[in-house]
PDB file of C-alpha atoms in Angstrom:
ATOM      1  CA  UNK A   1      13.164  58.762 -17.404  1.00  0.00           C
ATOM      2  CA  UNK A   2      12.582  62.165 -18.977  1.00  0.00           C
ATOM      3  CA  UNK A   3      14.143  64.365 -16.301  1.00  0.00           C
ATOM      4  CA  UNK A   4      16.252  67.512 -16.208  1.00  0.00           C
ATOM      5  CA  UNK A   5      18.075  68.547 -13.061  1.00  0.00           C
ATOM      6  CA  UNK A   6      17.761  72.249 -12.316  1.00  0.00           C
ATOM      7  CA  UNK A   7      19.138  74.524  -9.652  1.00  0.00           C
ATOM      8  CA  UNK A   8      17.581  74.228  -6.223  1.00  0.00           C
ATOM      9  CA  UNK A   9      14.807  76.728  -5.641  1.00  0.00           C
ATOM     10  CA  UNK A  10      12.543  77.203  -2.632  1.00  0.00           C
ATOM     11  CA  UNK A  11       9.037  75.847  -3.050  1.00  0.00           C
ATOM     12  CA  UNK A  12       6.570  78.702  -2.531  1.00  0.00           C
ATOM     13  CA  UNK A  13       4.489  78.777   0.611  1.00  0.00           C
ATOM     14  CA  UNK A  14       1.056  77.273   0.105  1.00  0.00           C
ATOM     15  CA  UNK A  15      -1.376  79.902   1.362  1.00  0.00           C
ATOM     16  CA  UNK A  16      -3.978  80.536  -1.327  1.00  0.00           C
ATOM     17  CA  UNK A  17      -6.091  83.649  -1.013  1.00  0.00           C
ATOM     18  CA  UNK A  18      -8.198  83.201  -4.123  1.00  0.00           C
ATOM     19  CA  UNK A  19      -9.581  80.221  -5.995  1.00  0.00           C
ATOM     20  CA  UNK A  20      -7.903  79.349  -9.278  1.00  0.00           C
ATOM     21  CA  UNK A  21     -10.350  78.952 -12.138  1.00  0.00           C
ATOM     22  CA  UNK A  22      -7.867  77.072 -14.328  1.00  0.00           C
ATOM     23  CA  UNK A  23      -6.599  74.231 -12.138  1.00  0.00           C
ATOM     24  CA  UNK A  24      -8.132  72.575  -9.087  1.00  0.00           C
ATOM     25  CA  UNK A  25      -4.666  71.760  -7.766  1.00  0.00           C
ATOM     26  CA  UNK A  26      -3.341  75.327  -8.028  1.00  0.00           C
ATOM     27  CA  UNK A  27      -2.513  76.870  -4.665  1.00  0.00           C
ATOM     28  CA  UNK A  28      -0.748  79.926  -6.031  1.00  0.00           C
ATOM     29  CA  UNK A  29      -1.923  83.348  -4.958  1.00  0.00           C
ATOM     30  CA  UNK A  30      -2.613  86.635  -6.663  1.00  0.00           C
ATOM     31  CA  UNK A  31      -3.592  87.064 -10.300  1.00  0.00           C
ATOM     32  CA  UNK A  32      -2.985  83.405 -11.293  1.00  0.00           C
ATOM     33  CA  UNK A  33      -1.074  84.219 -14.480  1.00  0.00           C
ATOM     34  CA  UNK A  34       1.162  81.390 -13.304  1.00  0.00           C
ATOM     35  CA  UNK A  35      -0.047  78.247 -11.562  1.00  0.00           C
ATOM     36  CA  UNK A  36       1.654  76.079  -8.988  1.00  0.00           C
ATOM     37  CA  UNK A  37       0.630  73.538  -6.356  1.00  0.00           C
ATOM     38  CA  UNK A  38       2.130  70.857  -4.133  1.00  0.00           C
ATOM     39  CA  UNK A  39       0.181  67.641  -4.614  1.00  0.00           C
ATOM     40  CA  UNK A  40       2.197  64.937  -2.816  1.00  0.00           C
ATOM     41  CA  UNK A  41       5.040  64.671  -0.353  1.00  0.00           C
ATOM     42  CA  UNK A  42       6.894  62.271   1.939  1.00  0.00           C
ATOM     43  CA  UNK A  43       7.176  64.035   5.330  1.00  0.00           C
ATOM     44  CA  UNK A  44      10.500  64.437   7.054  1.00  0.00           C
ATOM     45  CA  UNK A  45      11.170  62.303  10.109  1.00  0.00           C
ATOM     46  CA  UNK A  46      12.306  65.068  12.459  1.00  0.00           C
ATOM     47  CA  UNK A  47      10.055  67.667  14.030  1.00  0.00           C
ATOM     48  CA  UNK A  48       9.887  70.694  11.766  1.00  0.00           C
ATOM     49  CA  UNK A  49      12.087  69.064   9.119  1.00  0.00           C
ATOM     50  CA  UNK A  50      11.490  69.518   5.404  1.00  0.00           C
ATOM     51  CA  UNK A  51       9.800  66.736   3.404  1.00  0.00           C
ATOM     52  CA  UNK A  52      12.072  64.011   2.060  1.00  0.00           C
ATOM     53  CA  UNK A  53      10.252  64.160  -1.274  1.00  0.00           C
ATOM     54  CA  UNK A  54       7.826  66.689  -2.645  1.00  0.00           C
ATOM     55  CA  UNK A  55       6.017  66.502  -5.982  1.00  0.00           C
ATOM     56  CA  UNK A  56       4.317  69.532  -7.453  1.00  0.00           C
ATOM     57  CA  UNK A  57       2.719  70.721 -10.681  1.00  0.00           C
ATOM     58  CA  UNK A  58       3.252  74.049 -12.339  1.00  0.00           C
ATOM     59  CA  UNK A  59       2.271  76.077 -15.376  1.00  0.00           C
ATOM     60  CA  UNK A  60       4.614  79.007 -14.869  1.00  0.00           C
ATOM     61  CA  UNK A  61       3.758  80.798 -18.107  1.00  0.00           C
ATOM     62  CA  UNK A  62       0.019  80.283 -17.809  1.00  0.00           C
ATOM     63  CA  UNK A  63      -0.056  78.858 -21.331  1.00  0.00           C
ATOM     64  CA  UNK A  64      -1.359  75.359 -20.535  1.00  0.00           C
ATOM     65  CA  UNK A  65       2.072  73.701 -20.698  1.00  0.00           C
ATOM     66  CA  UNK A  66       2.122  71.598 -17.530  1.00  0.00           C
ATOM     67  CA  UNK A  67       5.303  70.315 -15.897  1.00  0.00           C
ATOM     68  CA  UNK A  68       5.729  68.146 -12.820  1.00  0.00           C
ATOM     69  CA  UNK A  69       8.682  68.644 -10.506  1.00  0.00           C
ATOM     70  CA  UNK A  70      10.046  66.490  -7.708  1.00  0.00           C
ATOM     71  CA  UNK A  71      12.336  67.980  -5.068  1.00  0.00           C
ATOM     72  CA  UNK A  72      14.708  65.831  -3.038  1.00  0.00           C
ATOM     73  CA  UNK A  73      17.321  67.171  -0.623  1.00  0.00           C
ATOM     74  CA  UNK A  74      17.324  70.568  -2.276  1.00  0.00           C
ATOM     75  CA  UNK A  75      17.553  69.330  -5.877  1.00  0.00           C
ATOM     76  CA  UNK A  76      14.639  69.555  -8.268  1.00  0.00           C
ATOM     77  CA  UNK A  77      13.907  67.402 -11.336  1.00  0.00           C
ATOM     78  CA  UNK A  78      11.317  68.233 -13.994  1.00  0.00           C
ATOM     79  CA  UNK A  79       9.239  65.496 -15.637  1.00  0.00           C
ATOM     80  CA  UNK A  80       6.724  64.992 -18.364  1.00  0.00           C
ATOM     81  CA  UNK A  81       3.907  62.482 -17.829  1.00  0.00           C
ATOM     82  CA  UNK A  82       5.866  59.395 -18.937  1.00  0.00           C
ATOM     83  CA  UNK A  83       8.926  60.387 -16.943  1.00  0.00           C
ATOM     84  CA  UNK A  84       6.876  60.997 -13.810  1.00  0.00           C
ATOM     85  CA  UNK A  85       5.203  57.580 -14.111  1.00  0.00           C
ATOM     86  CA  UNK A  86       8.602  55.927 -14.504  1.00  0.00           C
ATOM     87  CA  UNK A  87       9.890  57.780 -11.434  1.00  0.00           C
ATOM     88  CA  UNK A  88       6.777  56.779  -9.470  1.00  0.00           C
ATOM     89  CA  UNK A  89       7.338  53.123 -10.411  1.00  0.00           C
ATOM     90  CA  UNK A  90      10.898  53.303  -9.091  1.00  0.00           C
ATOM     91  CA  UNK A  91       9.581  54.742  -5.823  1.00  0.00           C
ATOM     92  CA  UNK A  92       7.002  51.942  -5.682  1.00  0.00           C
ATOM     93  CA  UNK A  93       9.749  49.354  -6.109  1.00  0.00           C
ATOM     94  CA  UNK A  94      11.737  51.009  -3.329  1.00  0.00           C
ATOM     95  CA  UNK A  95       8.638  51.032  -1.094  1.00  0.00           C
ATOM     96  CA  UNK A  96       8.144  47.294  -1.661  1.00  0.00           C
ATOM     97  CA  UNK A  97      11.769  46.629  -0.765  1.00  0.00           C
ATOM     98  CA  UNK A  98      11.397  48.679   2.409  1.00  0.00           C
ATOM     99  CA  UNK A  99       8.282  46.664   3.308  1.00  0.00           C
ATOM    100  CA  UNK A 100      10.303  43.464   2.895  1.00  0.00           C
ATOM    101  CA  UNK A 101      12.943  44.900   5.226  1.00  0.00           C
ATOM    102  CA  UNK A 102      10.197  45.761   7.717  1.00  0.00           C
ATOM    103  CA  UNK A 103       8.921  42.183   7.557  1.00  0.00           C
ATOM    104  CA  UNK A 104      12.417  40.848   8.209  1.00  0.00           C
ATOM    105  CA  UNK A 105      12.905  43.313  11.052  1.00  0.00           C
ATOM    106  CA  UNK A 106       9.596  42.274  12.605  1.00  0.00           C
ATOM    107  CA  UNK A 107      10.504  38.587  12.318  1.00  0.00           C
ATOM    108  CA  UNK A 108      13.844  39.237  14.000  1.00  0.00           C
ATOM    109  CA  UNK A 109      12.146  41.256  16.738  1.00  0.00           C
ATOM    110  CA  UNK A 110       9.629  38.505  17.406  1.00  0.00           C
ATOM    111  CA  UNK A 111      12.388  35.918  17.724  1.00  0.00           C
ATOM    112  CA  UNK A 112      14.466  37.995  20.127  1.00  0.00           C
ATOM    113  CA  UNK A 113      11.719  39.684  22.138  1.00  0.00           C
ATOM    114  CA  UNK A 114       8.579  37.537  21.894  1.00  0.00           C
ATOM    115  CA  UNK A 115       5.373  38.634  23.554  1.00  0.00           C
ATOM    116  CA  UNK A 116       4.270  35.605  25.537  1.00  0.00           C
ATOM    117  CA  UNK A 117       0.548  36.253  25.144  1.00  0.00           C
ATOM    118  CA  UNK A 118       0.532  37.042  21.429  1.00  0.00           C
ATOM    119  CA  UNK A 119       3.218  34.923  19.726  1.00  0.00           C
ATOM    120  CA  UNK A 120       2.162  31.334  18.956  1.00  0.00           C
ATOM    121  CA  UNK A 121       4.750  28.854  20.104  1.00  0.00           C
ATOM    122  CA  UNK A 122       6.087  26.289  17.613  1.00  0.00           C
ATOM    123  CA  UNK A 123       4.231  23.007  17.810  1.00  0.00           C
ATOM    124  CA  UNK A 124       4.497  19.598  16.226  1.00  0.00           C
ATOM    125  CA  UNK A 125       2.033  17.288  14.551  1.00  0.00           C
ATOM    126  CA  UNK A 126       1.899  13.551  15.183  1.00  0.00           C
ATOM    127  CA  UNK A 127       0.380  10.705  13.184  1.00  0.00           C
ATOM    128  CA  UNK A 128       0.061   7.251  14.732  1.00  0.00           C
ATOM    129  CA  UNK A 129       1.030   4.289  12.568  1.00  0.00           C
ATOM    130  CA  UNK A 130      -1.028   1.101  12.692  1.00  0.00           C
ATOM    131  CA  UNK A 131       0.853  -1.617  14.598  1.00  0.00           C
ATOM    132  CA  UNK A 132       2.878   0.852  16.645  1.00  0.00           C
ATOM    133  CA  UNK A 133       5.095   3.831  16.140  1.00  0.00           C
ATOM    134  CA  UNK A 134       4.351   7.338  15.019  1.00  0.00           C
ATOM    135  CA  UNK A 135       5.478  10.116  12.721  1.00  0.00           C
ATOM    136  CA  UNK A 136       5.839  13.746  13.740  1.00  0.00           C
ATOM    137  CA  UNK A 137       6.868  17.015  12.178  1.00  0.00           C
ATOM    138  CA  UNK A 138       6.856  20.791  12.583  1.00  0.00           C
ATOM    139  CA  UNK A 139       3.514  22.606  12.532  1.00  0.00           C
ATOM    140  CA  UNK A 140       4.142  26.285  11.652  1.00  0.00           C
ATOM    141  CA  UNK A 141       2.296  28.854  13.784  1.00  0.00           C
ATOM    142  CA  UNK A 142       0.774  30.634  10.767  1.00  0.00           C
ATOM    143  CA  UNK A 143      -1.124  27.559   9.544  1.00  0.00           C
ATOM    144  CA  UNK A 144      -4.893  27.855   9.967  1.00  0.00           C
ATOM    145  CA  UNK A 145      -5.464  24.359   8.579  1.00  0.00           C
ATOM    146  CA  UNK A 146      -3.371  21.226   8.261  1.00  0.00           C
ATOM    147  CA  UNK A 147      -4.224  18.014   6.434  1.00  0.00           C
ATOM    148  CA  UNK A 148      -2.609  16.161   9.343  1.00  0.00           C
ATOM    149  CA  UNK A 149      -6.012  16.514  10.999  1.00  0.00           C
ATOM    150  CA  UNK A 150      -7.374  14.023   8.441  1.00  0.00           C
ATOM    151  CA  UNK A 151      -5.363  11.283  10.170  1.00  0.00           C
ATOM    152  CA  UNK A 152      -6.310  12.190  13.725  1.00  0.00           C
ATOM    153  CA  UNK A 153      -9.136   9.671  14.193  1.00  0.00           C
ATOM    154  CA  UNK A 154      -7.401   6.456  13.214  1.00  0.00           C
ATOM    155  CA  UNK A 155      -3.800   5.264  12.747  1.00  0.00           C
ATOM    156  CA  UNK A 156      -2.225   5.351   9.299  1.00  0.00           C
ATOM    157  CA  UNK A 157      -1.621   1.947   7.773  1.00  0.00           C
ATOM    158  CA  UNK A 158       2.043   1.109   7.313  1.00  0.00           C
ATOM    159  CA  UNK A 159       1.506   0.368   3.612  1.00  0.00           C
ATOM    160  CA  UNK A 160      -0.092   3.814   3.135  1.00  0.00           C
ATOM    161  CA  UNK A 161       2.877   5.983   4.067  1.00  0.00           C
ATOM    162  CA  UNK A 162       2.904   7.244   0.488  1.00  0.00           C
ATOM    163  CA  UNK A 163      -0.083   9.367   1.535  1.00  0.00           C
ATOM    164  CA  UNK A 164       2.310  11.595   3.481  1.00  0.00           C
ATOM    165  CA  UNK A 165       3.057  13.349   0.195  1.00  0.00           C
ATOM    166  CA  UNK A 166      -0.394  14.949   0.497  1.00  0.00           C
ATOM    167  CA  UNK A 167       0.274  16.546   3.875  1.00  0.00           C
ATOM    168  CA  UNK A 168       0.118  20.324   3.708  1.00  0.00           C
ATOM    169  CA  UNK A 169      -0.140  23.271   6.084  1.00  0.00           C
ATOM    170  CA  UNK A 170      -2.256  26.092   4.740  1.00  0.00           C
ATOM    171  CA  UNK A 171      -3.340  29.717   5.263  1.00  0.00           C
ATOM    172  CA  UNK A 172      -5.998  31.376   3.093  1.00  0.00           C
ATOM    173  CA  UNK A 173      -5.176  34.559   1.152  1.00  0.00           C
ATOM    174  CA  UNK A 174      -8.332  36.579   0.559  1.00  0.00           C
ATOM    175  CA  UNK A 175      -9.016  37.832  -2.937  1.00  0.00           C
ATOM    176  CA  UNK A 176     -11.021  40.733  -4.321  1.00  0.00           C
ATOM    177  CA  UNK A 177     -14.617  40.224  -5.423  1.00  0.00           C
ATOM    178  CA  UNK A 178     -15.460  41.583  -8.863  1.00  0.00           C
ATOM    179  CA  UNK A 179     -18.463  41.151 -11.167  1.00  0.00           C
ATOM    180  CA  UNK A 180     -17.141  39.247 -14.182  1.00  0.00           C
ATOM    181  CA  UNK A 181     -18.970  38.158 -17.349  1.00  0.00           C
ATOM    182  CA  UNK A 182     -18.558  34.481 -18.246  1.00  0.00           C
ATOM    183  CA  UNK A 183     -17.138  33.185 -21.550  1.00  0.00           C
ATOM    184  CA  UNK A 184     -20.565  32.591 -23.107  1.00  0.00           C
ATOM    185  CA  UNK A 185     -22.064  35.399 -25.183  1.00  0.00           C
ATOM    186  CA  UNK A 186     -25.187  35.493 -22.998  1.00  0.00           C
ATOM    187  CA  UNK A 187     -23.563  34.805 -19.638  1.00  0.00           C
ATOM    188  CA  UNK A 188     -24.553  37.374 -17.015  1.00  0.00           C
ATOM    189  CA  UNK A 189     -22.002  39.181 -14.870  1.00  0.00           C
ATOM    190  CA  UNK A 190     -21.502  37.277 -11.627  1.00  0.00           C
ATOM    191  CA  UNK A 191     -19.387  37.965  -8.539  1.00  0.00           C
ATOM    192  CA  UNK A 192     -16.029  36.245  -8.696  1.00  0.00           C
ATOM    193  CA  UNK A 193     -13.082  36.437  -6.335  1.00  0.00           C
ATOM    194  CA  UNK A 194      -9.860  37.263  -8.154  1.00  0.00           C
ATOM    195  CA  UNK A 195      -6.293  37.008  -6.865  1.00  0.00           C
ATOM    196  CA  UNK A 196      -7.280  34.735  -4.022  1.00  0.00           C
ATOM    197  CA  UNK A 197      -4.936  31.990  -2.948  1.00  0.00           C
ATOM    198  CA  UNK A 198      -3.087  30.449  -0.054  1.00  0.00           C
ATOM    199  CA  UNK A 199       0.206  30.366   1.781  1.00  0.00           C
ATOM    200  CA  UNK A 200       1.197  26.716   1.881  1.00  0.00           C
ATOM    201  CA  UNK A 201       3.968  24.239   2.569  1.00  0.00           C
ATOM    202  CA  UNK A 202       3.949  20.531   1.601  1.00  0.00           C
ATOM    203  CA  UNK A 203       6.893  19.056   3.530  1.00  0.00           C
ATOM    204  CA  UNK A 204       6.853  15.626   1.817  1.00  0.00           C
ATOM    205  CA  UNK A 205       6.032  16.693  -1.718  1.00  0.00           C
ATOM    206  CA  UNK A 206       8.133  15.419  -4.628  1.00  0.00           C
ATOM    207  CA  UNK A 207       8.482  18.985  -5.971  1.00  0.00           C
ATOM    208  CA  UNK A 208      11.240  20.782  -4.036  1.00  0.00           C
ATOM    209  CA  UNK A 209       9.791  24.338  -4.339  1.00  0.00           C
ATOM    210  CA  UNK A 210       6.608  23.248  -2.552  1.00  0.00           C
ATOM    211  CA  UNK A 211       8.550  21.816   0.395  1.00  0.00           C
ATOM    212  CA  UNK A 212       9.201  25.368   1.634  1.00  0.00           C
ATOM    213  CA  UNK A 213       6.523  27.982   2.414  1.00  0.00           C
ATOM    214  CA  UNK A 214       5.212  29.555  -0.790  1.00  0.00           C
ATOM    215  CA  UNK A 215       2.111  31.276  -2.111  1.00  0.00           C
ATOM    216  CA  UNK A 216      -0.257  30.120  -4.863  1.00  0.00           C
ATOM    217  CA  UNK A 217      -2.562  32.752  -6.379  1.00  0.00           C
ATOM    218  CA  UNK A 218      -5.643  32.051  -8.474  1.00  0.00           C
ATOM    219  CA  UNK A 219      -5.810  35.064 -10.790  1.00  0.00           C
ATOM    220  CA  UNK A 220      -9.259  34.054 -12.050  1.00  0.00           C
ATOM    221  CA  UNK A 221     -11.072  30.763 -11.744  1.00  0.00           C
ATOM    222  CA  UNK A 222      -8.811  27.958 -12.935  1.00  0.00           C
ATOM    223  CA  UNK A 223      -5.793  30.180 -13.739  1.00  0.00           C
ATOM    224  CA  UNK A 224      -3.046  29.947 -11.136  1.00  0.00           C
ATOM    225  CA  UNK A 225       0.352  31.478 -10.388  1.00  0.00           C
ATOM    226  CA  UNK A 226       2.146  28.883  -8.290  1.00  0.00           C
ATOM    227  CA  UNK A 227       5.138  28.475  -5.997  1.00  0.00           C
ATOM    228  CA  UNK A 228       5.594  32.205  -5.511  1.00  0.00           C
ATOM    229  CA  UNK A 229       8.340  33.445  -3.214  1.00  0.00           C
ATOM    230  CA  UNK A 230       8.780  36.859  -1.532  1.00  0.00           C
ATOM    231  CA  UNK A 231      10.452  38.427  -4.593  1.00  0.00           C
ATOM    232  CA  UNK A 232       7.685  37.094  -6.858  1.00  0.00           C
ATOM    233  CA  UNK A 233       4.988  38.638  -4.667  1.00  0.00           C
ATOM    234  CA  UNK A 234       6.840  41.967  -4.557  1.00  0.00           C
ATOM    235  CA  UNK A 235       7.026  41.963  -8.374  1.00  0.00           C
ATOM    236  CA  UNK A 236       3.309  41.150  -8.696  1.00  0.00           C
ATOM    237  CA  UNK A 237       2.400  43.881  -6.186  1.00  0.00           C
ATOM    238  CA  UNK A 238       4.491  46.433  -8.139  1.00  0.00           C
ATOM    239  CA  UNK A 239       2.796  45.489 -11.417  1.00  0.00           C
ATOM    240  CA  UNK A 240      -0.663  45.719  -9.845  1.00  0.00           C
ATOM    241  CA  UNK A 241       0.145  49.169  -8.454  1.00  0.00           C
ATOM    242  CA  UNK A 242       1.250  50.218 -11.944  1.00  0.00           C
ATOM    243  CA  UNK A 243      -1.986  48.862 -13.402  1.00  0.00           C
ATOM    244  CA  UNK A 244      -3.992  50.679 -10.714  1.00  0.00           C
ATOM    245  CA  UNK A 245      -2.284  53.924 -11.767  1.00  0.00           C
ATOM    246  CA  UNK A 246      -3.227  53.201 -15.405  1.00  0.00           C
ATOM    247  CA  UNK A 247      -6.837  52.664 -14.379  1.00  0.00           C
ATOM    248  CA  UNK A 248      -6.835  55.965 -12.502  1.00  0.00           C
ATOM    249  CA  UNK A 249      -5.594  57.693 -15.651  1.00  0.00           C
ATOM    250  CA  UNK A 250      -8.095  56.003 -17.979  1.00  0.00           C
ATOM    251  CA  UNK A 251     -10.879  56.870 -15.524  1.00  0.00           C
ATOM    252  CA  UNK A 252     -10.041  60.540 -16.014  1.00  0.00           C
ATOM    253  CA  UNK A 253     -10.082  60.026 -19.790  1.00  0.00           C
ATOM    254  CA  UNK A 254     -13.432  58.255 -19.495  1.00  0.00           C
ATOM    255  CA  UNK A 255     -14.935  61.153 -17.555  1.00  0.00           C
ATOM    256  CA  UNK A 256     -13.886  63.588 -20.292  1.00  0.00           C
ATOM    257  CA  UNK A 257     -15.039  61.172 -23.004  1.00  0.00           C
ATOM    258  CA  UNK A 258     -18.534  61.032 -21.498  1.00  0.00           C
ATOM    259  CA  UNK A 259     -18.696  64.802 -21.173  1.00  0.00           C
ATOM    260  CA  UNK A 260     -17.649  65.128 -24.816  1.00  0.00           C
ATOM    261  CA  UNK A 261     -20.121  62.458 -25.900  1.00  0.00           C
ATOM    262  CA  UNK A 262     -23.049  64.134 -24.180  1.00  0.00           C
ATOM    263  CA  UNK A 263     -22.140  67.442 -25.752  1.00  0.00           C
ATOM    264  CA  UNK A 264     -21.430  66.310 -29.306  1.00  0.00           C
ATOM    265  CA  UNK A 265     -22.772  62.847 -30.109  1.00  0.00           C
TER     266      UNK A 265
END
């Protein structure tokens, strides 16, 4: 990270009286020989408390040399573009970890203080075996579909118990629809759902990782990321957020490239 710790300094009040012609983000006042503006912050939790984090841009000399600063608990660090991206990625990782903690907290809360009308009670599935007897197992409340239903109409033959390996409990994970060009040179762009998948458990599978709840994601048609756990999903989410930030940056470059092209090409 390209950062330099400097002495704590109060962030100027944001009360612009004139519009800055140099920077859209500038909220400084007066003659605008210097430029400064708060662009992002994490609010404090107490009433009237200062923000936990505040990020701001400044061009103090008015010479076009931009610097980003982040203040935290009275200390301020200065960053260039690469350093600020690296710092943002670390915050994103922290945010993902906090979300995992929130999920665990919610799960603990639901177990200790369940809402009778909203929490699905654990249930079991049962398959009858031809000639007498039955098999049963746990049916998780999150499952929207279970292959156990395939055996509901008639008993399972005793010599077909090997079919139990195919039993799964399943919840769809919606993807994002994009228009994607096919591999052929003349293929038109067609809508395709990317990063779709499912939360699944296969309790009798021969592969141990699939016998516990996991997620499979189809990145594009026919290309899968399988047996993903919570840490895997957090890592993927962090990388996608990083890629989204890259796309935001290249969009800005594209806008300027088109302006330049119209003017000079």
